[in-house]
Short mmCIF file of C-alpha atoms and ligand atoms in Angstrom, two decimals:
data_model
loop_
_atom_site.label_atom_id
_atom_site.label_comp_id
_atom_site.label_asym_id
_atom_site.label_seq_id
_atom_site.Cartn_x
_atom_site.Cartn_y
_atom_site.Cartn_z
CA MET A 5 68.02 -190.21 -153.94
CA ARG A 6 65.41 -187.84 -155.32
CA LYS A 7 61.67 -188.14 -154.49
CA PRO A 8 59.72 -187.34 -157.70
CA SER A 9 57.45 -184.40 -156.05
CA VAL A 10 57.47 -181.88 -152.85
CA THR A 11 54.59 -179.46 -151.40
CA VAL A 12 55.50 -177.18 -148.69
CA ARG A 13 53.38 -175.34 -146.96
CA VAL A 14 54.62 -171.93 -145.71
CA PRO A 15 52.77 -169.39 -143.41
CA ALA A 16 52.04 -165.42 -144.28
CA THR A 17 54.24 -162.89 -142.13
CA THR A 18 53.58 -159.38 -141.02
CA SER A 19 56.59 -158.00 -140.30
CA ASN A 20 57.92 -154.82 -138.58
CA LEU A 21 55.09 -154.53 -135.85
CA GLY A 22 55.35 -150.38 -135.78
CA PRO A 23 58.59 -149.91 -134.85
CA GLY A 24 60.83 -152.99 -135.44
CA ILE A 25 61.45 -152.18 -139.33
CA ASP A 26 63.23 -154.63 -141.03
CA THR A 27 63.14 -156.68 -137.42
CA LEU A 28 60.45 -158.41 -136.09
CA GLY A 29 57.97 -160.61 -137.73
CA VAL A 30 55.46 -163.49 -136.76
CA ALA A 31 54.47 -165.48 -138.52
CA LEU A 32 50.38 -166.39 -139.66
CA LYS A 33 48.23 -169.13 -139.85
CA LEU A 34 47.44 -168.23 -143.44
CA HIS A 35 49.41 -170.06 -145.97
CA ASN A 36 50.47 -170.48 -149.46
CA HIS A 37 51.91 -174.35 -150.85
CA ILE A 38 54.22 -174.47 -153.43
CA SER A 39 55.05 -177.98 -155.40
CA ILE A 40 57.67 -178.55 -157.26
CA ARG A 41 58.40 -181.37 -159.56
CA GLU A 42 61.14 -182.24 -161.85
CA SER A 43 60.36 -181.80 -165.07
CA ASP A 44 61.51 -180.61 -168.59
CA GLY A 45 62.42 -177.04 -168.34
CA LEU A 46 61.63 -174.29 -166.01
CA ASN A 47 57.25 -173.94 -165.97
CA VAL A 48 56.28 -171.83 -162.78
CA GLU A 49 51.81 -171.33 -162.87
CA ARG A 50 50.04 -169.82 -159.87
CA VAL A 51 46.91 -172.15 -159.87
CA ASP A 52 44.63 -170.26 -157.51
CA ASP A 53 42.40 -167.10 -158.05
CA GLN A 54 45.27 -164.73 -158.15
CA LYS A 55 46.97 -165.57 -161.36
CA GLY A 56 49.10 -163.30 -163.38
CA SER A 57 50.12 -162.00 -159.70
CA PRO A 58 53.49 -160.73 -160.08
CA SER A 59 54.36 -163.38 -157.26
CA ALA A 60 54.76 -166.25 -159.40
CA ASN A 61 56.64 -166.03 -162.29
CA ALA A 62 59.93 -163.64 -161.85
CA ILE A 63 60.78 -164.16 -158.18
CA SER A 64 60.10 -167.81 -158.67
CA ARG A 65 63.14 -168.46 -161.17
CA GLU A 66 64.97 -165.84 -158.79
CA ALA A 67 64.87 -168.38 -156.05
CA VAL A 68 65.58 -171.20 -157.96
CA ASP A 69 68.42 -169.93 -159.11
CA ALA A 70 69.68 -168.64 -155.73
CA PHE A 71 69.27 -172.54 -154.53
CA PHE A 72 71.03 -174.21 -157.21
CA ARG A 73 73.68 -171.62 -157.02
CA ARG A 74 74.11 -172.09 -152.59
CA SER A 75 73.67 -176.42 -152.99
CA LYS A 76 75.67 -176.73 -155.65
CA VAL A 77 73.09 -179.05 -156.82
CA LYS A 78 73.28 -179.77 -160.65
CA PRO A 79 70.56 -177.28 -162.42
CA HIS A 80 67.24 -179.68 -163.34
CA GLY A 81 64.02 -178.92 -164.84
CA LEU A 82 61.32 -178.06 -163.16
CA GLN A 83 57.50 -177.50 -162.66
CA ILE A 84 56.38 -174.89 -160.00
CA GLU A 85 53.21 -174.96 -158.82
CA VAL A 86 52.02 -171.91 -156.15
CA LYS A 87 48.70 -171.54 -154.84
CA GLY A 88 47.06 -170.28 -151.46
CA ASP A 89 45.27 -167.63 -149.48
CA VAL A 90 48.17 -165.08 -148.59
CA PRO A 91 47.34 -162.05 -150.69
CA ALA A 92 49.61 -161.20 -153.54
CA ILE A 93 50.16 -157.35 -152.46
CA GLY A 94 48.65 -156.70 -149.00
CA GLY A 95 52.38 -156.64 -147.04
CA LEU A 96 51.95 -160.42 -145.38
CA GLY A 97 55.00 -161.80 -147.06
CA SER A 98 53.67 -163.14 -150.40
CA SER A 99 57.23 -162.87 -151.82
CA VAL A 100 58.85 -165.10 -149.21
CA THR A 101 56.01 -167.42 -149.08
CA VAL A 102 57.05 -168.20 -152.47
CA ARG A 103 60.79 -167.70 -152.30
CA LEU A 104 60.74 -169.71 -149.25
CA GLY A 105 58.56 -172.46 -150.57
CA ILE A 106 60.67 -173.21 -153.80
CA ALA A 107 64.57 -173.13 -152.10
CA TYR A 108 62.82 -175.50 -149.16
CA ALA A 109 60.90 -178.27 -151.54
CA LEU A 110 64.00 -177.91 -153.76
CA ASN A 111 66.23 -178.96 -150.84
CA GLU A 112 63.90 -181.54 -149.76
CA LEU A 113 63.83 -182.95 -153.78
CA ASN A 114 67.37 -183.20 -153.64
CA GLY A 115 68.23 -184.61 -150.04
CA ARG A 116 68.55 -181.44 -148.22
CA PRO A 117 71.79 -179.93 -148.92
CA LEU A 118 71.28 -176.88 -147.08
CA SER A 119 70.76 -176.05 -143.20
CA ASP A 120 67.77 -173.96 -142.06
CA THR A 121 70.39 -171.30 -141.50
CA ALA A 122 72.03 -171.92 -145.07
CA LEU A 123 67.80 -171.51 -146.22
CA LEU A 124 67.04 -168.08 -144.11
CA GLU A 125 70.27 -167.11 -146.25
CA VAL A 126 69.22 -167.52 -149.37
CA VAL A 127 66.02 -166.17 -148.64
CA THR A 128 66.94 -163.10 -147.13
CA GLU A 129 70.01 -162.14 -149.50
CA LEU A 130 66.63 -162.26 -152.05
CA GLU A 131 64.77 -160.21 -149.57
CA HIS A 132 67.13 -158.24 -148.01
CA HIS A 133 65.35 -158.51 -144.63
CA PRO A 134 64.87 -161.33 -142.98
CA ASP A 135 62.11 -159.86 -141.11
CA ASN A 136 59.81 -162.06 -142.96
CA ALA A 137 61.64 -164.97 -143.90
CA ALA A 138 62.86 -165.81 -140.40
CA PRO A 139 58.82 -166.32 -138.75
CA ALA A 140 58.11 -167.96 -142.40
CA LEU A 141 60.56 -170.42 -141.95
CA PHE A 142 60.70 -171.03 -137.98
CA GLY A 143 57.06 -169.92 -136.62
CA GLY A 144 56.29 -167.61 -133.88
CA PHE A 145 57.27 -164.36 -133.16
CA VAL A 146 60.98 -164.14 -134.51
CA VAL A 147 63.61 -160.99 -133.78
CA SER A 148 65.99 -160.74 -136.60
CA GLY A 149 68.74 -159.13 -138.02
CA VAL A 150 72.04 -159.37 -139.69
CA ILE A 151 74.82 -158.86 -137.52
CA ASP A 152 78.71 -158.64 -138.89
CA GLY A 153 77.40 -160.73 -142.14
CA THR A 154 75.58 -163.81 -140.04
CA ILE A 155 71.62 -163.77 -139.40
CA ARG A 156 70.55 -163.98 -135.96
CA TYR A 157 67.39 -164.25 -134.57
CA ARG A 158 65.55 -165.73 -131.72
CA ARG A 159 62.08 -166.90 -132.15
CA PHE A 160 59.31 -167.69 -129.48
CA ASN A 161 55.45 -168.79 -129.67
CA VAL A 162 52.76 -166.66 -129.73
CA PRO A 163 49.91 -168.29 -128.10
CA PRO A 164 46.41 -168.93 -129.87
CA SER A 165 44.42 -165.72 -127.29
CA LEU A 166 46.25 -163.34 -129.32
CA LYS A 167 44.61 -162.62 -132.40
CA PHE A 168 46.00 -160.64 -135.02
CA VAL A 169 43.13 -158.99 -137.28
CA VAL A 170 44.17 -158.41 -140.68
CA CYS A 171 42.78 -156.00 -142.99
CA VAL A 172 43.76 -155.62 -146.61
CA PRO A 173 42.61 -152.83 -148.55
CA ASP A 174 42.19 -153.57 -152.68
CA PHE A 175 44.50 -151.14 -153.42
CA PRO A 176 48.09 -152.47 -154.56
CA VAL A 177 51.03 -151.28 -152.33
CA SER A 178 54.90 -152.42 -153.51
CA THR A 179 58.13 -152.68 -151.29
CA GLU A 180 59.91 -151.22 -153.90
CA LYS A 181 57.23 -148.07 -154.12
CA ALA A 182 57.04 -147.77 -150.34
CA ARG A 183 61.45 -148.35 -149.67
CA PRO A 184 62.06 -145.06 -150.98
CA LEU A 185 60.03 -143.25 -149.12
CA LEU A 186 61.93 -143.90 -145.87
CA PRO A 187 64.28 -141.14 -145.15
CA LYS A 188 67.83 -141.73 -145.05
CA GLN A 189 69.01 -140.33 -141.81
CA VAL A 190 66.15 -139.66 -138.77
CA SER A 191 66.92 -137.88 -135.87
CA LEU A 192 68.70 -139.52 -131.95
CA GLY A 193 65.51 -138.76 -130.49
CA ASP A 194 63.12 -141.02 -132.93
CA ALA A 195 65.55 -143.58 -133.12
CA VAL A 196 65.59 -144.17 -129.46
CA GLU A 197 61.63 -143.96 -129.68
CA ASN A 198 61.65 -147.26 -131.62
CA MET A 199 64.65 -148.78 -129.88
CA LYS A 200 62.78 -149.30 -126.67
CA ARG A 201 59.73 -150.00 -128.14
CA VAL A 202 61.86 -153.04 -129.92
CA ALA A 203 63.32 -153.75 -127.10
CA LEU A 204 60.38 -154.07 -124.83
CA ILE A 205 57.84 -155.83 -127.45
CA THR A 206 60.30 -158.75 -127.78
CA SER A 207 60.71 -158.77 -124.34
CA VAL A 208 56.49 -159.23 -123.80
CA PHE A 209 57.09 -162.41 -126.12
CA ALA A 210 59.80 -164.31 -124.47
CA THR A 211 57.94 -163.75 -121.30
CA GLY A 212 53.98 -163.80 -122.09
CA ASP A 213 52.31 -160.86 -120.43
CA TYR A 214 50.94 -159.62 -124.03
CA SER A 215 48.94 -156.85 -122.46
CA LEU A 216 51.88 -154.96 -121.67
CA LEU A 217 52.00 -154.25 -125.41
CA ARG A 218 49.60 -151.70 -125.08
CA GLY A 219 51.21 -148.41 -125.93
CA LEU A 220 54.52 -150.10 -127.50
CA PHE A 221 53.23 -150.03 -131.36
CA ASP A 222 53.91 -146.45 -132.17
CA ASP A 223 56.57 -145.63 -134.97
CA LYS A 224 58.91 -143.08 -135.81
CA LEU A 225 61.04 -144.52 -138.91
CA HIS A 226 58.80 -145.49 -141.20
CA GLN A 227 54.77 -145.39 -140.93
CA PRO A 228 54.92 -141.56 -140.70
CA TYR A 229 56.34 -140.78 -144.66
CA ARG A 230 54.74 -144.63 -145.44
CA LYS A 231 51.22 -142.86 -145.10
CA LYS A 232 51.53 -140.86 -147.79
CA LEU A 233 50.60 -144.46 -149.76
CA ILE A 234 47.99 -145.90 -146.66
CA PRO A 235 46.43 -142.29 -145.85
CA MET A 236 43.98 -144.28 -143.54
CA LEU A 237 46.82 -145.48 -141.11
CA ASP A 238 46.16 -143.83 -137.85
CA ASP A 239 42.86 -143.96 -138.44
CA VAL A 240 41.85 -147.67 -138.49
CA ILE A 241 44.32 -148.17 -136.13
CA ALA A 242 42.99 -145.98 -133.60
CA ALA A 243 39.73 -148.00 -134.43
CA GLY A 244 40.87 -150.97 -133.96
CA ALA A 245 42.75 -150.19 -130.66
CA GLU A 246 39.33 -148.08 -129.23
CA ALA A 247 37.22 -151.40 -129.85
CA GLY A 248 39.62 -153.15 -128.10
CA ALA A 249 42.73 -154.25 -129.56
CA LEU A 250 46.22 -153.96 -127.05
CA GLY A 251 47.19 -151.21 -131.05
CA GLY A 252 48.33 -152.05 -134.34
CA TRP A 253 50.80 -151.34 -137.52
CA LEU A 254 51.45 -151.39 -140.59
CA SER A 255 52.12 -154.86 -141.70
CA GLY A 256 55.65 -154.88 -143.51
CA SER A 257 55.44 -151.69 -146.34
CA GLY A 258 51.58 -152.28 -146.45
CA PRO A 259 48.77 -151.73 -147.47
CA GLY A 260 47.93 -154.74 -145.17
CA ILE A 261 47.09 -153.35 -141.37
CA VAL A 262 47.15 -155.03 -138.65
CA CYS A 263 45.39 -154.60 -134.97
CA ILE A 264 46.75 -157.15 -132.14
CA THR A 265 44.05 -158.23 -129.30
CA GLU A 266 43.56 -160.52 -126.75
CA GLN A 267 39.70 -159.57 -127.09
CA LYS A 268 36.79 -158.65 -128.94
CA GLU A 269 38.32 -159.53 -132.09
CA LYS A 270 35.57 -159.51 -134.40
CA ALA A 271 34.51 -155.69 -132.91
CA VAL A 272 38.09 -154.61 -133.93
CA ALA A 273 37.68 -156.02 -137.76
CA GLU A 274 34.17 -154.08 -137.74
CA ALA A 275 35.76 -151.07 -136.49
CA MET A 276 39.07 -151.31 -138.37
CA VAL A 277 36.98 -152.30 -141.79
CA ASN A 278 34.33 -149.36 -141.21
CA VAL A 279 37.20 -146.83 -141.72
CA PHE A 280 38.45 -148.21 -145.09
CA VAL A 281 34.38 -148.42 -145.81
CA ARG A 282 34.00 -144.53 -145.12
CA GLN A 283 36.27 -143.83 -147.62
CA GLN A 284 34.71 -146.33 -150.30
CA ILE A 285 37.28 -148.96 -150.07
CA HIS A 286 37.06 -152.24 -150.29
CA CYS A 287 39.07 -154.52 -147.59
CA GLN A 288 39.36 -158.07 -146.76
CA PRO A 289 39.47 -158.73 -143.18
CA HIS A 290 41.02 -161.73 -141.33
CA ILE A 291 41.08 -162.86 -137.81
CA LEU A 292 43.99 -164.95 -137.68
CA VAL A 293 46.07 -166.67 -135.37
CA ALA A 294 49.86 -167.45 -135.17
CA ASP A 295 51.20 -169.94 -136.53
CA ASN A 296 54.29 -171.73 -134.89
CA ASP A 297 54.98 -174.83 -136.89
CA GLY A 298 56.91 -172.28 -139.79
CA THR A 299 57.58 -173.83 -142.81
CA ARG A 300 56.36 -177.34 -143.48
CA VAL A 301 56.39 -180.34 -145.49
CA LYS A 302 52.70 -181.17 -146.74
CA ARG A 303 52.61 -185.33 -146.82
CA ALA A 304 50.36 -186.70 -149.59
N1 HSE B 7 60.58 -154.56 -143.50
C1 HSE B 7 60.89 -154.62 -144.86
C2 HSE B 7 60.26 -152.98 -145.37
C3 HSE B 7 59.54 -155.32 -145.55
O1 HSE B 7 59.59 -152.59 -143.96
O2 HSE B 7 60.64 -152.11 -146.36
C4 HSE B 7 59.81 -156.43 -145.17
O3 HSE B 7 60.96 -156.98 -145.57
#
């Protein structure tokens, strides 16, 4: 039986974590809220100060179509509202919050015809990679990938003692622009540098001695190329590390930059922001912890 309306809360995510391009991600306690109500036609509204962002309209329609196609539920008209705190362009998985929020809420509204795995597949098909979608759905730190056509993932809770200091500068970098900068081929040496770090980062999140993360976030496969769009990247990460962070990375395809720390998170944020300020760039810092819940229905 259909419920009249559903609101879901979807966390922001930071993906790649340096070397883990398209593979690693963490859900963060910064959320968007997606509400869906049956109605005539399809109306999408962004009801916060991010009105006019590209997140709301086009990608909402794609997510609605993808849900109806996969679930074989008879398409019906919808009123969709998107609001929340996830910057529309920052590398914090804003598009996933909208796509997953819509698919998840539609699934609830229609009596859950799709499993969580099927929802992840629907959103991954739209996003091309599960590295944001998997942590947004399941919460925590997630290593994921499509292996022989099937999405495989493992998730681990992340304690609140670990802080994610996120700085989002006020210039846009879209995944569409940042992706073509990546090389078609890389050297074996560079690939091995990343592989060993990804394996070690994953083992640290699985076992919990986070001090061992220091030195593991260097990347050879995407950040060096994307720096053309975010030239201050290395300086921001170095400033955060100097102030006490374990390391840092470009969040997804940017322009957000994340440092991870077990201490002095305010000093880390200040040091990161100062690098932007010296270049006359405004930057909004957030000190966040991981969201271990993932996407949840909001009870009225
Ligand atoms: N991992 C993607 C990229 C971003 O680095 O282009 C999110 O899927």
